[in-house]
Amino acid sequence: MKVKYVAEPFRIKMVEPIKMLTREEREARIAEAKYNPFNLRAEDVYIDLLTDSGTNAMSEDQWAGVIKGDEAYAGGKSYYKLLDAVKDIFGYKYAQPVHQGRAAEKVLFQLLLGEGKYSISNMHFDTTRAHVELSGARAIDCVVPEAADPSLRVPFKGNMDTERLQKLIEKYGADKIGVVVMTITNNSAGGQPVSIANMKETSEICKKHNIKLCIDAARFAENAYFIKRREPGYENKSVKEIIKEIFSYADMFTMSAKKDAIVNMGGLIGIKEDENLFSLCKGRTISFEGFITYGGLSGRDLESLAIGLYEGIDEDYLKYRAGQMEYLAARLDEAGVAYQAPVGGHGVFVDAKSMLPHIPYYEFPGHALAIELYKEAGIRTCDIGSFMLGNDPDTGKQLEANFEFTRLAIARRVYTQAHIDIMADALISIKEKADTVKGYKITWEPPILRHFQASLEPIK
């Protein structure tokens, strides 16, 4: 059944010009960037799907908030407005602003983890895994088996495998598990949601073993919207009510507010009630981010973040947001282009392993497809697969990811139906000549988070 495009619940008041380079120019630019899309200049990109983090369009109310932001070094009113929003939406007693999500992880995780410890997650995203390893601990992914089959359409493929979680705790010992992290939505698994039932069951296991449960809350609103649409008993609940229940099962959260809070910069740490842990977080914030009432942000950032938290949970907006993904997915269904299904909340994760079966994981099919998309239509995307996963921190050997995805992360309130049709047309065109696409090898890489900086070249 063909999906109808959901009309934007807003009018466009300002535009940013973009232009398409020629095919020859694009091929030259990506070669100059050493075949790493992160090295491209933004002006050389036509449609930028590298990330949905900080690339979103703020509203007129948020821009008005930029003017009203209180730039006091300590105790500014914008800080207190943000605290009130966190208490109202999440129900947490304590909140600490930081400049983005990885800063939240840097402040918090060193307090929970260390040598000989483990972090278990439904899936760690790249910076989360990096901060676990930087603490000396090791990260273990524990997503449900259904997530491994991109063609399998089940409602909550982002869930924690609670049976395996229990076995991992028994294997390593509860005292060695520094934290359990529930990522909502589960980005590395294709933007897949986590159910309330799974959140509750995970919480009960953590409480039984006295283990802290932390939510990676970057896309909390999209996850709540999926629960409203897919989980029995929640269809008549408001998104805000669902959010309050989700977070009631955890002890803390980290958030990149650059996603569902629809701001260009910002992050949060939330602590439900542990005053001692919050005190330690404040001390580390002062060292790494700045004074606690600004946390590495300007007053204008705090103001727009407080407004954006509410705009991100608006149900008309969320219907449109999910509708964009469903429209693109429907176009791909018609053309037989495989992706992680059902489609997630912040992008479409194309199954590069399916499209490029001749490219082995160590030649990075997800990355190869990303390069082809840029050459084909000026679209910048990234790999969510073995290239991003990197090397084993103990052996140095290339790890094989559970998935080989190319992520088309769609910025909020930025692109139109015409842009999405270009995305679909480009993927369909590449599929028709997929057997000509070559893999890539790394010519230089840093020791951690390599995908941001590595240099590559095509396999000849």
Short mmCIF file of C-alpha atoms in Angstrom, two decimals:
data_model
loop_
_atom_site.label_atom_id
_atom_site.label_comp_id
_atom_site.label_asym_id
_atom_site.label_seq_id
_atom_site.Cartn_x
_atom_site.Cartn_y
_atom_site.Cartn_z
CA MET A 1 0.00 0.00 0.00
CA LYS A 2 1.40 3.37 -0.99
CA VAL A 3 2.03 5.70 1.95
CA LYS A 4 0.78 9.26 1.61
CA TYR A 5 3.26 11.96 2.56
CA VAL A 6 2.31 13.68 5.83
CA ALA A 7 2.16 17.44 5.26
CA GLU A 8 4.45 19.64 7.31
CA PRO A 9 2.71 21.08 10.39
CA PHE A 10 4.51 24.40 9.87
CA ARG A 11 5.22 27.09 7.28
CA ILE A 12 8.72 27.92 6.04
CA LYS A 13 9.84 31.47 6.93
CA MET A 14 13.54 31.31 6.09
CA VAL A 15 15.56 29.32 3.56
CA GLU A 16 19.20 28.34 3.15
CA PRO A 17 20.37 28.03 -0.48
CA ILE A 18 21.97 24.71 -1.50
CA LYS A 19 23.33 23.58 -4.86
CA MET A 20 24.21 20.34 -6.61
CA LEU A 21 27.75 19.97 -7.93
CA THR A 22 28.33 18.04 -11.15
CA ARG A 23 29.13 14.33 -10.99
CA GLU A 24 32.76 15.05 -11.91
CA GLU A 25 33.03 17.67 -9.16
CA ARG A 26 31.53 15.31 -6.58
CA GLU A 27 33.92 12.52 -7.50
CA ALA A 28 36.84 14.94 -7.12
CA ARG A 29 35.59 16.25 -3.76
CA ILE A 30 35.15 12.82 -2.20
CA ALA A 31 38.61 11.76 -3.38
CA GLU A 32 40.07 14.95 -1.84
CA ALA A 33 38.21 14.04 1.38
CA LYS A 34 40.05 10.68 1.36
CA TYR A 35 36.74 8.90 0.87
CA ASN A 36 35.43 9.93 4.28
CA PRO A 37 32.16 11.94 4.18
CA PHE A 38 33.08 13.64 7.47
CA ASN A 39 35.93 15.35 5.63
CA LEU A 40 33.65 16.93 3.00
CA ARG A 41 32.90 20.64 3.15
CA ALA A 42 29.21 21.18 3.88
CA GLU A 43 28.95 23.58 0.94
CA ASP A 44 29.81 20.66 -1.37
CA VAL A 45 26.83 18.60 -0.08
CA TYR A 46 23.35 18.87 -1.62
CA ILE A 47 21.33 16.86 0.93
CA ASP A 48 23.09 16.32 4.25
CA LEU A 49 22.01 13.12 5.98
CA LEU A 50 25.26 12.55 7.84
CA THR A 51 23.44 13.02 11.14
CA ASP A 52 20.22 14.34 12.65
CA SER A 53 22.28 15.73 15.56
CA GLY A 54 22.30 19.52 15.78
CA THR A 55 21.26 19.88 12.14
CA ASN A 56 17.60 20.61 12.89
CA ALA A 57 15.62 23.76 12.16
CA MET A 58 14.62 25.73 15.25
CA SER A 59 11.19 27.35 15.53
CA GLU A 60 10.23 31.02 15.76
CA ASP A 61 9.69 30.54 19.51
CA GLN A 62 13.15 29.05 19.92
CA TRP A 63 14.75 31.90 17.97
CA ALA A 64 12.81 34.36 20.11
CA GLY A 65 14.23 32.50 23.11
CA VAL A 66 17.74 33.10 21.75
CA ILE A 67 17.13 36.83 22.21
CA LYS A 68 15.72 36.32 25.72
CA GLY A 69 18.50 34.00 26.94
CA ASP A 70 20.02 35.06 30.24
CA GLU A 71 23.80 35.12 29.87
CA ALA A 72 24.59 35.39 33.59
CA TYR A 73 27.58 33.22 34.53
CA ALA A 74 25.78 31.84 37.60
CA GLY A 75 22.08 31.42 38.35
CA GLY A 76 20.65 32.69 35.07
CA LYS A 77 16.88 32.46 34.65
CA SER A 78 17.25 30.37 31.48
CA TYR A 79 18.92 27.66 33.57
CA TYR A 80 15.95 27.53 35.94
CA LYS A 81 13.52 27.47 33.03
CA LEU A 82 15.36 24.39 31.74
CA LEU A 83 15.26 22.69 35.16
CA ASP A 84 11.51 23.24 35.35
CA ALA A 85 11.05 21.65 31.90
CA VAL A 86 13.11 18.58 32.89
CA LYS A 87 11.12 18.08 36.10
CA ASP A 88 7.82 18.51 34.26
CA ILE A 89 8.56 16.19 31.32
CA PHE A 90 10.77 13.51 32.90
CA GLY A 91 9.88 13.70 36.57
CA TYR A 92 13.54 13.82 37.69
CA LYS A 93 14.64 15.79 40.72
CA TYR A 94 18.08 16.76 39.42
CA ALA A 95 19.34 17.90 36.02
CA GLN A 96 22.70 19.13 34.77
CA PRO A 97 23.10 20.85 31.41
CA VAL A 98 26.21 20.06 29.36
CA HIS A 99 27.22 21.06 25.87
CA GLN A 100 26.19 17.77 24.17
CA GLY A 101 25.55 14.07 24.72
CA ARG A 102 29.15 12.89 24.73
CA ALA A 103 29.90 15.48 27.40
CA ALA A 104 27.15 13.93 29.53
CA GLU A 105 28.81 10.53 29.08
CA LYS A 106 32.23 11.95 29.94
CA VAL A 107 30.92 13.49 33.17
CA LEU A 108 28.80 10.53 34.29
CA PHE A 109 30.45 7.32 33.10
CA GLN A 110 33.76 7.82 34.89
CA LEU A 111 31.74 7.77 38.13
CA LEU A 112 30.14 4.41 37.30
CA LEU A 113 32.81 2.51 35.39
CA GLY A 114 36.50 1.64 35.49
CA GLU A 115 39.02 -1.14 34.94
CA GLY A 116 37.43 -4.58 35.22
CA LYS A 117 33.87 -3.21 34.89
CA TYR A 118 31.27 -3.71 32.17
CA SER A 119 28.52 -1.65 30.63
CA ILE A 120 25.64 -3.64 29.12
CA SER A 121 23.29 -1.98 26.66
CA ASN A 122 20.58 -2.83 24.17
CA MET A 123 23.24 -1.27 21.91
CA HIS A 124 25.92 1.29 22.64
CA PHE A 125 26.26 4.02 20.05
CA ASP A 126 29.73 5.16 18.99
CA THR A 127 30.51 7.84 21.57
CA THR A 128 28.86 5.81 24.33
CA ARG A 129 31.08 2.82 23.54
CA ALA A 130 34.10 5.12 23.37
CA HIS A 131 33.44 6.61 26.83
CA VAL A 132 32.95 3.14 28.29
CA GLU A 133 36.32 2.08 26.88
CA LEU A 134 38.04 5.35 27.89
CA SER A 135 37.03 4.59 31.49
CA GLY A 136 38.85 1.26 31.23
CA ALA A 137 35.61 -0.75 31.13
CA ARG A 138 34.22 -2.89 28.33
CA ALA A 139 30.92 -2.51 26.45
CA ILE A 140 28.60 -5.45 25.76
CA ASP A 141 25.65 -5.14 23.37
CA CYS A 142 22.54 -7.10 24.30
CA VAL A 143 19.83 -6.34 21.75
CA VAL A 144 17.00 -8.81 21.04
CA PRO A 145 17.80 -11.40 18.32
CA GLU A 146 14.98 -10.09 16.09
CA ALA A 147 17.04 -6.96 15.39
CA ALA A 148 19.58 -9.02 13.43
CA ASP A 149 17.08 -9.65 10.60
CA PRO A 150 16.41 -6.34 8.79
CA SER A 151 13.46 -7.82 6.89
CA LEU A 152 11.64 -8.97 10.04
CA ARG A 153 8.83 -6.55 10.90
CA VAL A 154 8.21 -6.61 14.63
CA PRO A 155 7.25 -3.52 16.63
CA PHE A 156 10.10 -3.24 19.16
CA LYS A 157 13.35 -4.43 17.59
CA GLY A 158 15.33 -2.07 19.83
CA ASN A 159 14.52 -3.99 23.01
CA MET A 160 17.03 -5.36 25.50
CA ASP A 161 17.44 -9.15 25.40
CA THR A 162 16.51 -9.53 29.08
CA GLU A 163 17.20 -13.26 29.20
CA ARG A 164 20.75 -12.69 27.97
CA LEU A 165 21.11 -9.67 30.29
CA GLN A 166 20.38 -11.90 33.26
CA LYS A 167 22.95 -14.46 32.05
CA LEU A 168 25.60 -11.76 31.54
CA ILE A 169 25.07 -10.50 35.08
CA GLU A 170 25.46 -14.04 36.39
CA LYS A 171 28.56 -14.60 34.22
CA TYR A 172 30.48 -11.47 35.22
CA GLY A 173 28.94 -10.81 38.63
CA ALA A 174 26.62 -7.94 39.52
CA ASP A 175 29.46 -6.06 41.23
CA LYS A 176 31.30 -5.92 37.89
CA ILE A 177 28.37 -4.37 35.98
CA GLY A 178 28.88 -0.65 36.47
CA VAL A 179 25.78 0.38 34.53
CA VAL A 180 23.09 -0.91 32.21
CA VAL A 181 22.29 1.52 29.39
CA MET A 182 18.96 1.54 27.55
CA THR A 183 19.29 3.49 24.29
CA ILE A 184 15.96 4.96 23.11
CA THR A 185 15.46 4.72 20.26
CA ASN A 186 18.11 2.09 19.57
CA ASN A 187 20.24 3.97 17.04
CA SER A 188 22.75 1.27 16.08
CA ALA A 189 19.90 -1.20 15.52
CA GLY A 190 18.29 1.12 12.99
CA GLY A 191 16.48 3.69 15.12
CA GLN A 192 14.28 0.93 16.53
CA PRO A 193 12.10 1.62 19.60
CA VAL A 194 12.04 0.03 23.05
CA SER A 195 8.73 -0.97 24.62
CA ILE A 196 7.46 0.02 28.05
CA ALA A 197 7.22 -3.68 28.94
CA ASN A 198 10.88 -4.22 28.08
CA MET A 199 11.93 -1.09 29.94
CA LYS A 200 10.07 -2.27 33.01
CA GLU A 201 11.52 -5.80 32.86
CA THR A 202 15.05 -4.45 32.45
CA SER A 203 14.50 -2.16 35.42
CA GLU A 204 13.33 -5.05 37.59
CA ILE A 205 16.47 -7.05 36.74
CA CYS A 206 18.70 -4.08 37.58
CA LYS A 207 16.94 -3.45 40.89
CA LYS A 208 17.22 -7.14 41.80
CA HIS A 209 21.00 -6.95 41.37
CA ASN A 210 21.46 -3.38 42.65
CA ILE A 211 22.74 -2.16 39.25
CA LYS A 212 22.20 1.40 38.01
CA LEU A 213 19.99 1.77 34.93
CA CYS A 214 20.74 4.72 32.65
CA ILE A 215 18.70 5.84 29.62
CA ASP A 216 20.52 7.17 26.57
CA ALA A 217 17.70 9.58 25.84
CA ALA A 218 18.74 11.21 22.56
CA ARG A 219 15.52 10.21 20.78
CA PHE A 220 13.15 9.79 23.74
CA ALA A 221 10.18 11.53 22.08
CA GLU A 222 10.28 9.41 18.93
CA ASN A 223 10.46 6.29 21.12
CA ALA A 224 7.43 7.41 23.12
CA TYR A 225 5.49 8.05 19.91
CA PHE A 226 6.21 4.50 18.70
CA ILE A 227 4.94 3.16 22.03
CA LYS A 228 1.71 5.14 21.60
CA ARG A 229 1.24 3.69 18.12
CA ARG A 230 2.41 0.12 18.72
CA GLU A 231 2.13 -0.99 22.35
CA PRO A 232 -1.28 -2.22 23.53
CA GLY A 233 -2.71 -0.15 26.35
CA TYR A 234 -0.89 3.07 25.43
CA GLU A 235 -2.87 4.22 22.41
CA ASN A 236 -4.91 6.64 24.54
CA LYS A 237 -1.98 7.91 26.61
CA SER A 238 -0.33 11.20 25.73
CA VAL A 239 3.29 11.17 24.60
CA LYS A 240 4.17 13.15 27.71
CA GLU A 241 2.52 10.55 29.98
CA ILE A 242 4.42 7.78 28.22
CA ILE A 243 7.71 9.63 28.63
CA LYS A 244 7.09 10.03 32.36
CA GLU A 245 6.51 6.29 32.72
CA ILE A 246 9.57 5.30 30.65
CA PHE A 247 11.87 7.42 32.77
CA SER A 248 10.32 6.29 36.05
CA TYR A 249 12.00 2.90 35.53
CA ALA A 250 15.55 4.30 35.29
CA ASP A 251 17.92 5.90 37.79
CA MET A 252 19.44 8.48 35.45
CA PHE A 253 19.73 9.57 31.85
CA THR A 254 22.20 11.13 29.46
CA MET A 255 20.88 13.10 26.51
CA SER A 256 22.16 14.66 23.37
CA ALA A 257 19.55 17.40 23.16
CA LYS A 258 20.66 18.00 19.57
CA LYS A 259 18.13 15.37 18.44
CA ASP A 260 14.61 15.31 19.93
CA ALA A 261 14.94 18.65 21.71
CA ILE A 262 15.52 20.19 18.24
CA VAL A 263 18.46 22.45 19.12
CA ASN A 264 21.79 22.98 17.42
CA MET A 265 23.81 22.45 20.60
CA GLY A 266 23.06 21.08 24.05
CA GLY A 267 22.94 18.08 26.31
CA LEU A 268 21.61 16.94 29.67
CA ILE A 269 22.29 14.63 32.57
CA GLY A 270 19.23 13.68 34.61
CA ILE A 271 19.42 12.05 38.03
CA LYS A 272 16.15 10.79 39.47
CA GLU A 273 16.91 11.08 43.18
CA ASP A 274 20.55 10.18 44.02
CA GLU A 275 21.78 13.43 45.57
CA ASN A 276 25.32 12.13 46.13
CA LEU A 277 25.74 11.10 42.49
CA PHE A 278 24.36 14.44 41.36
CA SER A 279 26.85 16.25 43.60
CA LEU A 280 29.71 14.32 41.98
CA CYS A 281 28.35 15.16 38.52
CA LYS A 282 28.28 18.85 39.39
CA GLY A 283 31.92 18.73 40.45
CA ARG A 284 32.99 17.09 37.21
CA THR A 285 30.85 19.52 35.20
CA ILE A 286 32.70 22.46 36.70
CA SER A 287 36.01 20.85 35.71
CA PHE A 288 35.07 19.87 32.17
CA GLU A 289 32.13 22.02 31.04
CA GLY A 290 31.88 25.19 33.09
CA PHE A 291 29.83 26.36 36.04
CA ILE A 292 26.81 24.19 36.84
CA THR A 293 24.17 26.74 35.81
CA TYR A 294 25.43 26.96 32.25
CA GLY A 295 27.28 23.65 31.73
CA GLY A 296 29.21 24.66 28.63
CA LEU A 297 26.22 26.38 27.02
CA SER A 298 25.28 30.01 26.52
CA GLY A 299 22.09 31.30 28.10
CA ARG A 300 20.50 31.45 24.66
CA ASP A 301 21.20 27.72 24.21
CA LEU A 302 19.58 26.93 27.56
CA GLU A 303 16.52 28.99 26.64
CA SER A 304 16.01 27.36 23.23
CA LEU A 305 16.59 23.92 24.77
CA ALA A 306 13.86 24.46 27.38
CA ILE A 307 11.46 25.41 24.58
CA GLY A 308 12.60 22.61 22.26
CA LEU A 309 11.95 19.89 24.85
CA TYR A 310 8.25 20.74 24.62
CA GLU A 311 8.17 21.20 20.84
CA GLY A 312 9.80 17.78 20.40
CA ILE A 313 6.92 16.02 22.19
CA ASP A 314 4.16 17.71 20.19
CA GLU A 315 2.11 14.90 18.68
CA ASP A 316 1.29 16.66 15.40
CA TYR A 317 5.01 17.20 14.87
CA LEU A 318 5.82 13.58 15.76
CA LYS A 319 3.20 12.30 13.31
CA TYR A 320 4.87 14.31 10.55
CA ARG A 321 8.34 13.25 11.68
CA ALA A 322 7.52 9.53 11.58
CA GLY A 323 5.58 10.08 8.36
CA GLN A 324 8.68 11.30 6.54
CA MET A 325 10.50 8.06 7.35
CA GLU A 326 7.48 5.96 6.36
CA TYR A 327 7.20 7.75 3.04
CA LEU A 328 10.85 7.10 2.16
CA ALA A 329 10.55 3.49 3.33
CA ALA A 330 7.47 2.99 1.12
CA ARG A 331 9.40 4.22 -1.92
CA LEU A 332 12.18 1.75 -1.12
CA ASP A 333 9.67 -1.08 -0.61
CA GLU A 334 8.30 -0.47 -4.11
CA ALA A 335 11.84 -0.74 -5.54
CA GLY A 336 12.95 -3.73 -3.47
CA VAL A 337 15.63 -1.81 -1.57
CA ALA A 338 16.13 -3.50 1.81
CA TYR A 339 16.37 -1.54 5.07
CA GLN A 340 15.94 -2.14 8.79
CA ALA A 341 12.18 -2.68 8.95
CA PRO A 342 9.86 -1.41 10.20
CA VAL A 343 11.44 1.96 9.60
CA GLY A 344 12.82 3.81 12.64
CA GLY A 345 12.12 7.29 13.90
CA HIS A 346 15.06 9.43 12.81
CA GLY A 347 16.20 7.92 9.55
CA VAL A 348 16.21 4.99 7.18
CA PHE A 349 18.98 2.44 7.71
CA VAL A 350 19.58 0.86 4.31
CA ASP A 351 20.78 -2.75 4.43
CA ALA A 352 24.08 -2.37 2.57
CA LYS A 353 24.96 -6.03 3.15
CA SER A 354 21.86 -6.99 1.16
CA MET A 355 22.48 -4.46 -1.61
CA LEU A 356 26.23 -5.17 -1.86
CA PRO A 357 26.62 -8.86 -0.93
CA HIS A 358 29.94 -9.08 -2.81
CA ILE A 359 31.63 -6.66 -0.40
CA PRO A 360 32.85 -8.36 2.82
CA TYR A 361 32.48 -6.66 6.20
CA TYR A 362 36.20 -5.79 6.33
CA GLU A 363 35.78 -3.78 3.12
CA PHE A 364 32.85 -1.90 4.67
CA PRO A 365 29.70 -2.20 2.51
CA GLY A 366 27.85 0.44 4.55
CA HIS A 367 30.61 2.94 3.90
CA ALA A 368 30.84 1.97 0.23
CA LEU A 369 27.14 2.71 -0.24
CA ALA A 370 27.55 6.06 1.53
CA ILE A 371 30.27 7.05 -0.95
CA GLU A 372 28.08 6.00 -3.88
CA LEU A 373 25.19 8.14 -2.60
CA TYR A 374 27.41 11.19 -2.57
CA LYS A 375 28.73 10.51 -6.06
CA GLU A 376 25.22 9.74 -7.35
CA ALA A 377 23.25 12.68 -5.93
CA GLY A 378 25.37 14.81 -3.58
CA ILE A 379 23.83 13.06 -0.56
CA ARG A 380 26.08 12.78 2.50
CA THR A 381 25.39 9.80 4.77
CA CYS A 382 27.46 7.51 6.98
CA ASP A 383 28.14 3.88 7.82
CA ILE A 384 26.53 2.23 10.82
CA GLY A 385 28.41 -1.04 10.58
CA SER A 386 31.85 -2.57 10.84
CA PHE A 387 33.63 0.63 9.78
CA MET A 388 32.03 2.55 12.65
CA LEU A 389 32.41 -0.34 15.10
CA GLY A 390 36.18 -0.36 14.68
CA ASN A 391 38.75 -2.70 16.18
CA ASP A 392 38.68 -4.89 19.26
CA PRO A 393 40.23 -2.78 22.07
CA ASP A 394 42.15 -5.78 23.38
CA THR A 395 43.31 -7.56 20.20
CA GLY A 396 43.28 -4.69 17.69
CA LYS A 397 41.47 -6.87 15.14
CA GLN A 398 38.64 -5.57 12.99
CA LEU A 399 35.27 -6.35 14.57
CA GLU A 400 32.35 -7.58 12.50
CA ALA A 401 29.17 -5.62 13.22
CA ASN A 402 25.78 -7.25 13.61
CA PHE A 403 24.58 -4.99 10.79
CA GLU A 404 26.05 -3.26 7.75
CA PHE A 405 23.80 -0.22 7.43
CA THR A 406 24.06 3.05 5.57
CA ARG A 407 22.14 5.54 7.69
CA LEU A 408 20.08 8.27 6.08
CA ALA A 409 19.56 10.44 9.17
CA ILE A 410 16.98 13.09 8.32
CA ALA A 411 17.24 16.45 10.06
CA ARG A 412 14.08 17.66 11.79
CA ARG A 413 11.94 20.27 10.01
CA VAL A 414 14.54 20.71 7.25
CA TYR A 415 13.82 18.62 4.12
CA THR A 416 10.69 18.36 1.97
CA GLN A 417 9.01 15.58 0.02
CA ALA A 418 10.98 16.53 -3.10
CA HIS A 419 14.25 16.02 -1.23
CA ILE A 420 13.07 12.63 0.03
CA ASP A 421 12.18 11.59 -3.51
CA ILE A 422 15.75 12.42 -4.55
CA MET A 423 17.02 10.15 -1.76
CA ALA A 424 14.83 7.29 -2.95
CA ASP A 425 15.72 7.80 -6.63
CA ALA A 426 19.45 7.77 -5.83
CA LEU A 427 19.22 4.51 -3.90
CA ILE A 428 17.16 2.89 -6.66
CA SER A 429 19.72 3.96 -9.27
CA ILE A 430 22.61 2.54 -7.22
CA LYS A 431 20.75 -0.74 -6.70
CA GLU A 432 20.52 -1.18 -10.47
CA LYS A 433 24.33 -1.09 -10.79
CA ALA A 434 25.22 -2.48 -7.36
CA ASP A 435 27.59 -5.14 -8.70
CA THR A 436 29.96 -2.40 -9.92
CA VAL A 437 30.41 -0.86 -6.46
CA LYS A 438 33.78 -1.58 -4.83
CA GLY A 439 34.73 -1.91 -1.19
CA TYR A 440 37.20 0.29 0.72
CA LYS A 441 40.34 -0.13 2.78
CA ILE A 442 41.64 2.13 5.54
CA THR A 443 44.96 3.87 4.85
CA TRP A 444 45.10 5.72 8.18
CA GLU A 445 43.03 5.59 11.36
CA PRO A 446 43.15 7.09 14.86
CA PRO A 447 43.00 4.74 17.87
CA ILE A 448 39.39 5.54 18.84
CA LEU A 449 36.24 6.78 17.06
CA ARG A 450 38.06 6.26 13.78
CA HIS A 451 35.13 6.83 11.46
CA PHE A 452 35.20 10.57 12.19
CA GLN A 453 38.77 10.97 10.90
CA ALA A 454 40.01 7.90 9.02
CA SER A 455 41.41 8.04 5.49
CA LEU A 456 40.33 5.38 2.98
CA GLU A 457 40.76 4.40 -0.62
CA PRO A 458 38.70 2.16 -2.91
CA ILE A 459 39.71 -1.46 -3.41
CA LYS A 460 41.07 -1.86 -6.92
#
